[in-house]
Short mmCIF file of C-alpha atoms and ligand atoms in Angstrom, two decimals:
data_model
loop_
_atom_site.label_atom_id
_atom_site.label_comp_id
_atom_site.label_asym_id
_atom_site.label_seq_id
_atom_site.Cartn_x
_atom_site.Cartn_y
_atom_site.Cartn_z
CA MET A 9 2.74 -16.78 -21.16
CA THR A 10 2.68 -13.02 -20.54
CA SER A 11 3.47 -11.63 -17.11
CA TYR A 12 2.01 -8.50 -15.48
CA SER A 13 2.89 -7.09 -12.08
CA ALA A 14 2.51 -4.30 -9.53
CA PRO A 15 4.71 -3.22 -6.61
CA ALA A 16 4.24 -3.00 -2.84
CA LYS A 17 4.12 0.42 -1.23
CA VAL A 18 5.10 2.09 2.02
CA ILE A 19 3.58 5.21 3.47
CA LEU A 20 6.32 7.53 4.73
CA PHE A 21 4.06 10.12 6.35
CA GLY A 22 0.39 10.88 6.82
CA GLU A 23 -1.42 7.54 7.06
CA HIS A 24 -4.86 7.81 8.66
CA ALA A 25 -4.76 11.62 8.38
CA ALA A 26 -4.96 11.01 4.59
CA VAL A 27 -8.51 9.73 5.08
CA TYR A 28 -9.43 13.21 6.42
CA GLY A 29 -7.97 15.06 3.43
CA LYS A 30 -4.55 15.76 4.96
CA PRO A 31 -1.49 15.33 2.73
CA ALA A 32 0.46 12.08 2.90
CA ILE A 33 3.59 10.72 1.25
CA ALA A 34 3.97 7.20 -0.13
CA VAL A 35 6.57 5.43 -2.24
CA PRO A 36 6.53 2.19 -4.24
CA VAL A 37 8.70 -0.75 -3.20
CA SER A 38 9.55 -2.05 -6.66
CA SER A 39 11.59 -5.00 -5.40
CA LEU A 40 8.51 -6.57 -3.74
CA ARG A 41 5.81 -7.40 -6.29
CA ALA A 42 2.53 -9.15 -7.02
CA PHE A 43 2.48 -11.06 -10.33
CA ALA A 44 -0.32 -12.14 -12.66
CA ASP A 45 0.73 -14.51 -15.45
CA VAL A 46 -1.63 -15.09 -18.35
CA HIS A 47 -1.65 -18.62 -19.79
CA PRO A 48 -3.80 -18.86 -22.95
CA GLU A 49 -6.22 -21.83 -22.96
CA LYS A 50 -8.15 -23.82 -25.58
CA HIS A 51 -11.18 -22.18 -27.15
CA GLY A 52 -14.25 -22.49 -24.91
CA LYS A 53 -12.35 -23.05 -21.65
CA GLY A 54 -13.27 -19.65 -20.22
CA LEU A 55 -11.39 -17.50 -17.70
CA TYR A 56 -9.93 -18.90 -14.49
CA ILE A 57 -7.92 -17.19 -11.79
CA GLU A 58 -5.47 -19.40 -9.90
CA ALA A 59 -4.49 -17.82 -6.60
CA LEU A 60 -1.52 -20.06 -5.95
CA ASP A 61 -0.76 -18.67 -2.45
CA LEU A 62 -4.38 -19.22 -1.36
CA ALA A 63 -4.70 -22.58 -3.16
CA GLN A 64 -7.83 -21.32 -4.96
CA VAL A 65 -8.98 -21.77 -8.56
CA LEU A 66 -11.78 -19.35 -9.39
CA PRO A 67 -13.91 -19.38 -12.53
CA VAL A 68 -14.85 -15.92 -13.82
CA THR A 69 -18.12 -15.39 -15.65
CA VAL A 70 -19.59 -12.02 -16.51
CA ASN A 71 -22.78 -12.65 -14.57
CA SER A 72 -21.29 -14.41 -11.59
CA ASP A 73 -22.59 -12.87 -8.40
CA LEU A 74 -19.60 -13.82 -6.29
CA MET A 75 -19.28 -10.21 -5.10
CA ASP A 76 -17.65 -11.50 -1.94
CA ASN A 77 -14.57 -12.52 -3.88
CA ALA A 78 -12.24 -9.60 -4.55
CA LEU A 79 -10.35 -11.38 -7.35
CA ILE A 80 -13.43 -12.33 -9.35
CA TYR A 81 -14.89 -8.89 -8.77
CA THR A 82 -11.69 -7.25 -10.05
CA ALA A 83 -11.70 -9.36 -13.23
CA GLN A 84 -15.40 -8.62 -13.81
CA GLN A 85 -14.88 -4.89 -13.39
CA VAL A 86 -12.08 -4.90 -15.98
CA LEU A 87 -14.17 -6.89 -18.49
CA LYS A 88 -17.11 -4.56 -17.92
CA LYS A 89 -14.94 -1.47 -18.39
CA LEU A 90 -13.45 -2.87 -21.62
CA MET A 91 -16.82 -4.27 -22.76
CA ALA A 92 -15.13 -7.63 -23.34
CA HIS A 93 -16.14 -11.25 -22.83
CA PRO A 94 -14.07 -13.47 -20.53
CA PRO A 95 -11.08 -14.69 -22.58
CA ASP A 96 -9.99 -18.34 -22.70
CA ALA A 97 -7.12 -18.11 -20.25
CA THR A 98 -5.84 -19.02 -16.81
CA ILE A 99 -4.34 -16.15 -14.84
CA LYS A 100 -1.93 -17.35 -12.16
CA LEU A 101 -1.40 -15.00 -9.23
CA THR A 102 1.61 -15.00 -6.97
CA SER A 103 2.86 -12.36 -4.57
CA GLN A 104 6.06 -11.53 -2.72
CA ILE A 105 4.16 -8.98 -0.58
CA PRO A 106 3.11 -10.12 2.91
CA MET A 107 -0.68 -9.92 3.32
CA ALA A 108 -2.39 -7.60 5.85
CA SER A 109 0.94 -5.98 6.58
CA GLY A 110 0.40 -2.39 5.44
CA LEU A 111 2.42 -2.90 2.26
CA GLY A 112 -0.59 -2.72 -0.05
CA SER A 113 -0.71 -6.40 -0.97
CA GLY A 114 -4.47 -6.28 -1.79
CA ALA A 115 -4.17 -3.27 -4.11
CA ALA A 116 -1.02 -4.70 -5.74
CA VAL A 117 -2.67 -8.08 -6.46
CA SER A 118 -5.79 -6.33 -7.84
CA THR A 119 -3.61 -4.08 -10.03
CA ALA A 120 -1.53 -6.94 -11.44
CA LEU A 121 -4.71 -8.98 -12.05
CA ALA A 122 -6.52 -6.07 -13.74
CA ARG A 123 -3.53 -5.54 -16.06
CA ALA A 124 -3.49 -9.25 -16.86
CA VAL A 125 -7.23 -9.45 -17.62
CA ALA A 126 -6.92 -6.45 -19.94
CA GLY A 127 -3.86 -8.04 -21.58
CA ALA A 128 -5.70 -11.35 -22.01
CA VAL A 129 -8.39 -9.59 -24.11
CA GLY A 130 -5.70 -7.76 -26.10
CA LYS A 131 -6.18 -4.37 -24.45
CA LYS A 132 -4.38 -2.09 -22.03
CA LEU A 133 -5.92 0.07 -19.31
CA ASP A 134 -4.29 3.50 -19.03
CA ASP A 135 -3.05 4.32 -15.52
CA GLU A 136 -5.79 6.86 -14.81
CA THR A 137 -8.59 4.42 -15.67
CA LEU A 138 -6.85 1.59 -13.82
CA ASN A 139 -6.33 3.78 -10.74
CA GLN A 140 -10.03 4.66 -10.61
CA LEU A 141 -10.99 1.01 -11.06
CA ILE A 142 -8.68 -0.21 -8.27
CA PHE A 143 -9.90 2.61 -6.03
CA ASN A 144 -13.49 1.43 -6.55
CA ILE A 145 -12.43 -2.11 -5.64
CA GLU A 146 -10.63 -0.83 -2.53
CA LYS A 147 -13.78 1.08 -1.54
CA PHE A 148 -15.93 -1.99 -2.04
CA TYR A 149 -13.78 -4.13 0.24
CA HIS A 150 -12.11 -1.71 2.63
CA GLY A 151 -14.73 0.86 3.53
CA THR A 152 -13.42 4.42 3.27
CA PRO A 153 -9.89 4.36 1.85
CA SER A 154 -8.28 7.66 0.89
CA GLY A 155 -6.99 6.27 -2.42
CA ILE A 156 -3.30 6.59 -1.51
CA ASP A 157 -2.51 2.86 -1.82
CA ASN A 158 -3.96 2.38 -5.30
CA THR A 159 -2.38 5.64 -6.52
CA VAL A 160 1.19 4.84 -5.51
CA ILE A 161 0.86 1.22 -6.66
CA VAL A 162 -0.74 1.91 -10.05
CA TYR A 163 1.59 4.78 -10.98
CA GLU A 164 4.61 3.14 -9.29
CA ARG A 165 6.17 6.44 -8.34
CA PRO A 166 6.62 8.46 -5.14
CA VAL A 167 3.55 10.62 -4.53
CA TYR A 168 2.51 13.55 -2.40
CA PHE A 169 -1.10 12.57 -1.99
CA ILE A 170 -4.18 14.58 -1.10
CA LYS A 171 -7.49 12.70 -1.30
CA GLY A 172 -9.56 13.67 -4.33
CA MET A 173 -6.81 15.85 -5.85
CA PRO A 174 -4.93 15.19 -9.11
CA LEU A 175 -1.78 13.10 -8.87
CA GLN A 176 1.23 15.00 -7.51
CA PRO A 177 4.44 13.06 -8.22
CA LEU A 178 7.20 13.70 -5.71
CA SER A 179 10.78 14.14 -6.87
CA ILE A 180 13.45 12.60 -4.66
CA GLY A 181 16.31 15.10 -4.27
CA THR A 182 18.73 12.57 -2.77
CA PRO A 183 17.99 8.82 -2.60
CA PHE A 184 17.58 7.41 0.91
CA THR A 185 17.45 3.98 2.50
CA LEU A 186 14.65 2.42 4.52
CA VAL A 187 14.46 -0.84 6.39
CA ILE A 188 10.93 -2.23 6.55
CA GLY A 189 10.15 -4.52 9.50
CA ASP A 190 7.10 -6.80 9.40
CA THR A 191 5.68 -7.57 12.86
CA GLY A 192 3.99 -10.67 11.41
CA GLU A 193 0.78 -9.54 13.13
CA ALA A 194 -2.11 -8.95 10.73
CA GLY A 195 -3.17 -5.32 10.82
CA ILE A 196 -6.65 -4.96 9.34
CA THR A 197 -6.66 -1.46 7.82
CA ARG A 198 -10.46 -1.31 7.56
CA VAL A 199 -10.76 -1.90 11.32
CA ALA A 200 -8.04 0.61 12.23
CA VAL A 201 -9.57 3.27 9.95
CA GLY A 202 -13.01 2.61 11.49
CA ASP A 203 -11.63 2.90 15.02
CA VAL A 204 -9.96 6.24 14.23
CA ARG A 205 -13.28 7.41 12.79
CA ALA A 206 -15.07 6.42 16.03
CA LEU A 207 -12.41 8.28 18.04
CA TYR A 208 -12.84 11.34 15.84
CA ASP A 209 -16.63 11.28 16.05
CA ALA A 210 -16.50 10.90 19.84
CA ASN A 211 -14.05 13.74 20.37
CA PRO A 212 -13.38 15.89 17.29
CA THR A 213 -11.77 18.71 19.29
CA LYS A 214 -9.10 16.30 20.58
CA ILE A 215 -8.49 14.44 17.31
CA THR A 216 -8.56 17.35 14.85
CA PRO A 217 -5.26 18.92 16.08
CA ILE A 218 -3.58 15.49 15.82
CA LEU A 219 -4.68 15.11 12.20
CA ASP A 220 -3.69 18.72 11.46
CA GLU A 221 -0.20 18.20 12.88
CA ILE A 222 0.27 15.03 10.82
CA GLY A 223 -0.70 17.05 7.73
CA ILE A 224 1.91 19.71 8.58
CA ILE A 225 4.54 16.98 9.02
CA SER A 226 3.78 15.68 5.50
CA GLU A 227 4.13 19.22 4.10
CA GLN A 228 7.51 19.64 5.82
CA ALA A 229 8.65 16.19 4.71
CA LYS A 230 7.80 16.98 1.08
CA ILE A 231 10.18 19.96 1.10
CA ILE A 232 12.93 17.95 2.83
CA ILE A 233 12.60 15.08 0.34
CA GLU A 234 12.57 17.35 -2.71
CA THR A 235 15.52 19.44 -1.56
CA GLY A 236 17.54 16.31 -0.86
CA ASN A 237 18.17 16.41 2.90
CA PRO A 238 16.62 13.06 3.85
CA ASP A 239 18.38 12.77 7.24
CA ASP A 240 16.15 15.66 8.35
CA LEU A 241 13.15 13.35 7.98
CA ALA A 242 14.17 11.46 11.13
CA PRO A 243 12.58 13.74 13.78
CA LEU A 244 9.45 14.05 11.64
CA MET A 245 9.13 10.26 11.58
CA THR A 246 9.45 10.07 15.34
CA ARG A 247 6.82 12.78 15.84
CA ASN A 248 4.47 11.27 13.24
CA HIS A 249 4.69 7.97 15.06
CA GLU A 250 3.84 9.59 18.42
CA LEU A 251 0.75 11.11 16.81
CA LEU A 252 -0.26 7.73 15.34
CA ARG A 253 0.13 6.27 18.81
CA ASP A 254 -2.29 8.97 20.04
CA LEU A 255 -4.70 7.76 17.36
CA THR A 256 -4.42 4.28 18.99
CA VAL A 257 -3.11 2.56 15.86
CA SER A 258 0.29 1.47 17.19
CA ALA A 259 0.79 -1.95 18.81
CA LEU A 260 3.29 -3.50 21.24
CA SER A 261 4.85 -5.43 18.35
CA LEU A 262 5.39 -2.18 16.40
CA GLU A 263 6.79 -0.36 19.44
CA LYS A 264 9.23 -3.20 19.98
CA LEU A 265 10.57 -3.19 16.42
CA ILE A 266 10.81 0.61 16.41
CA THR A 267 12.86 0.54 19.63
CA VAL A 268 15.09 -2.23 18.26
CA ALA A 269 15.71 -0.28 15.04
CA MET A 270 16.54 2.93 16.94
CA ASP A 271 18.83 1.09 19.37
CA ALA A 272 20.60 -0.47 16.38
CA GLY A 273 21.34 2.98 14.93
CA ALA A 274 18.33 3.97 12.79
CA LEU A 275 17.93 7.73 12.35
CA GLY A 276 14.14 7.65 12.77
CA ALA A 277 11.33 5.11 12.70
CA LYS A 278 7.55 4.87 12.65
CA LEU A 279 4.72 2.51 11.88
CA SER A 280 3.67 2.51 8.21
CA GLY A 281 0.18 1.91 6.84
CA GLY A 282 -2.90 1.08 8.87
CA GLY A 283 -0.97 -0.03 11.98
CA ARG A 284 -2.23 -2.32 14.81
CA GLY A 285 0.42 -4.74 13.56
CA GLY A 286 1.73 -4.83 10.01
CA ASN A 287 4.91 -2.92 9.25
CA MET A 288 7.24 -0.30 10.60
CA ILE A 289 9.84 1.62 8.62
CA ALA A 290 13.23 2.90 9.74
CA LEU A 291 15.30 5.57 8.00
CA VAL A 292 18.90 4.35 8.01
CA GLN A 293 22.35 5.20 6.74
CA PRO A 294 22.99 2.80 3.82
CA HIS A 295 26.00 1.20 5.53
CA GLN A 296 23.84 0.35 8.58
CA ALA A 297 20.92 -1.14 6.68
CA GLN A 298 22.08 -4.76 6.88
CA HIS A 299 22.89 -4.46 10.58
CA ILE A 300 19.44 -2.99 11.35
CA GLN A 301 17.70 -5.58 9.19
CA ASP A 302 19.51 -8.33 11.15
CA ALA A 303 18.58 -6.70 14.49
CA LEU A 304 14.89 -6.62 13.49
CA LEU A 305 14.94 -10.27 12.44
CA ARG A 306 16.72 -11.28 15.66
CA ALA A 307 14.04 -9.39 17.63
CA GLY A 308 11.30 -11.48 16.01
CA ALA A 309 10.32 -9.54 12.87
CA LYS A 310 8.68 -11.97 10.48
CA ASN A 311 10.33 -10.29 7.50
CA ALA A 312 12.65 -7.35 7.03
CA PHE A 313 13.37 -5.66 3.73
CA ILE A 314 15.87 -3.00 2.67
CA THR A 315 14.69 -0.52 0.04
CA THR A 316 16.16 2.60 -1.52
CA VAL A 317 13.76 5.44 -2.21
CA LYS A 318 14.80 7.09 -5.48
C1 MEV B 23 -3.41 2.51 4.54
O1 MEV B 23 -2.30 2.07 3.76
C2 MEV B 23 -3.38 4.00 4.74
C3 MEV B 23 -4.50 4.57 5.58
O2 MEV B 23 -4.25 5.97 5.67
C4 MEV B 23 -5.85 4.32 4.98
C5 MEV B 23 -6.06 5.11 3.70
O3 MEV B 23 -5.47 6.19 3.53
O4 MEV B 23 -6.87 4.65 2.89
C6 MEV B 23 -4.49 4.00 7.00
#
């Protein structure tokens, strides 16, 4: 058996504004991963994807028209790109990343699966090709993504992201600690992105300054992160969250966890990802991380994770 994987991600600054070409910052969460394990099978068996968490076994054929299944579609796209026939193998998928939570579980599963399909036919997709492929899959299923999720997940490095621009890796001057709190409420990114679009179309003069300010926050955060003064990110997180609230993508569950984290001593906190549920992040002093994680769990967070950005 050969194992392939891809990490979760969190967006530190700039979600939603990223869709409008504003800069955003995202980092991988390497301790939370999606896995795709390739088990070779007897000649003639064909390719099967076992999604263990969803209790699904899916046959993959080149001509299958199951376009409504993201996993089959991903495998087909990889085979097409590599001009390969389906190998005789079962690919078993598992994931530690909560679904519909803003942590990029869909893009991470697609990335791990694409790597596994390529591996099963004895090939490797370079990161640039893989990133484009996963972006196309994201577009097919999620409407108008900016590309930030696939980029940070495929390259597994902190990025300063501007839609359509070449990759800009971000160097972390001084490592810093985040606590991620999962509300347990599904946040459907496609819906939240569509609602922000409707808001923008209805009142561009009101929404444009909000998106512009979020972009400026990302620019300021980039400098702070690179020069190694992460505590100075705290007020930017608070302000970014207020602006996301103005875009209507916060939720009572997110507000609650943010308040709990701040009351427990976090330096700053905001929602992360599409919002409307999903996850929040809190910037914390390392010695307080455990305490804040416990406070979030006591307050009803479904999961809480500690991660160091480095
Ligand atoms: C989702 O993780 C981030 C959003 O900005 C959408 C996108 O950029 O594709 C909400």
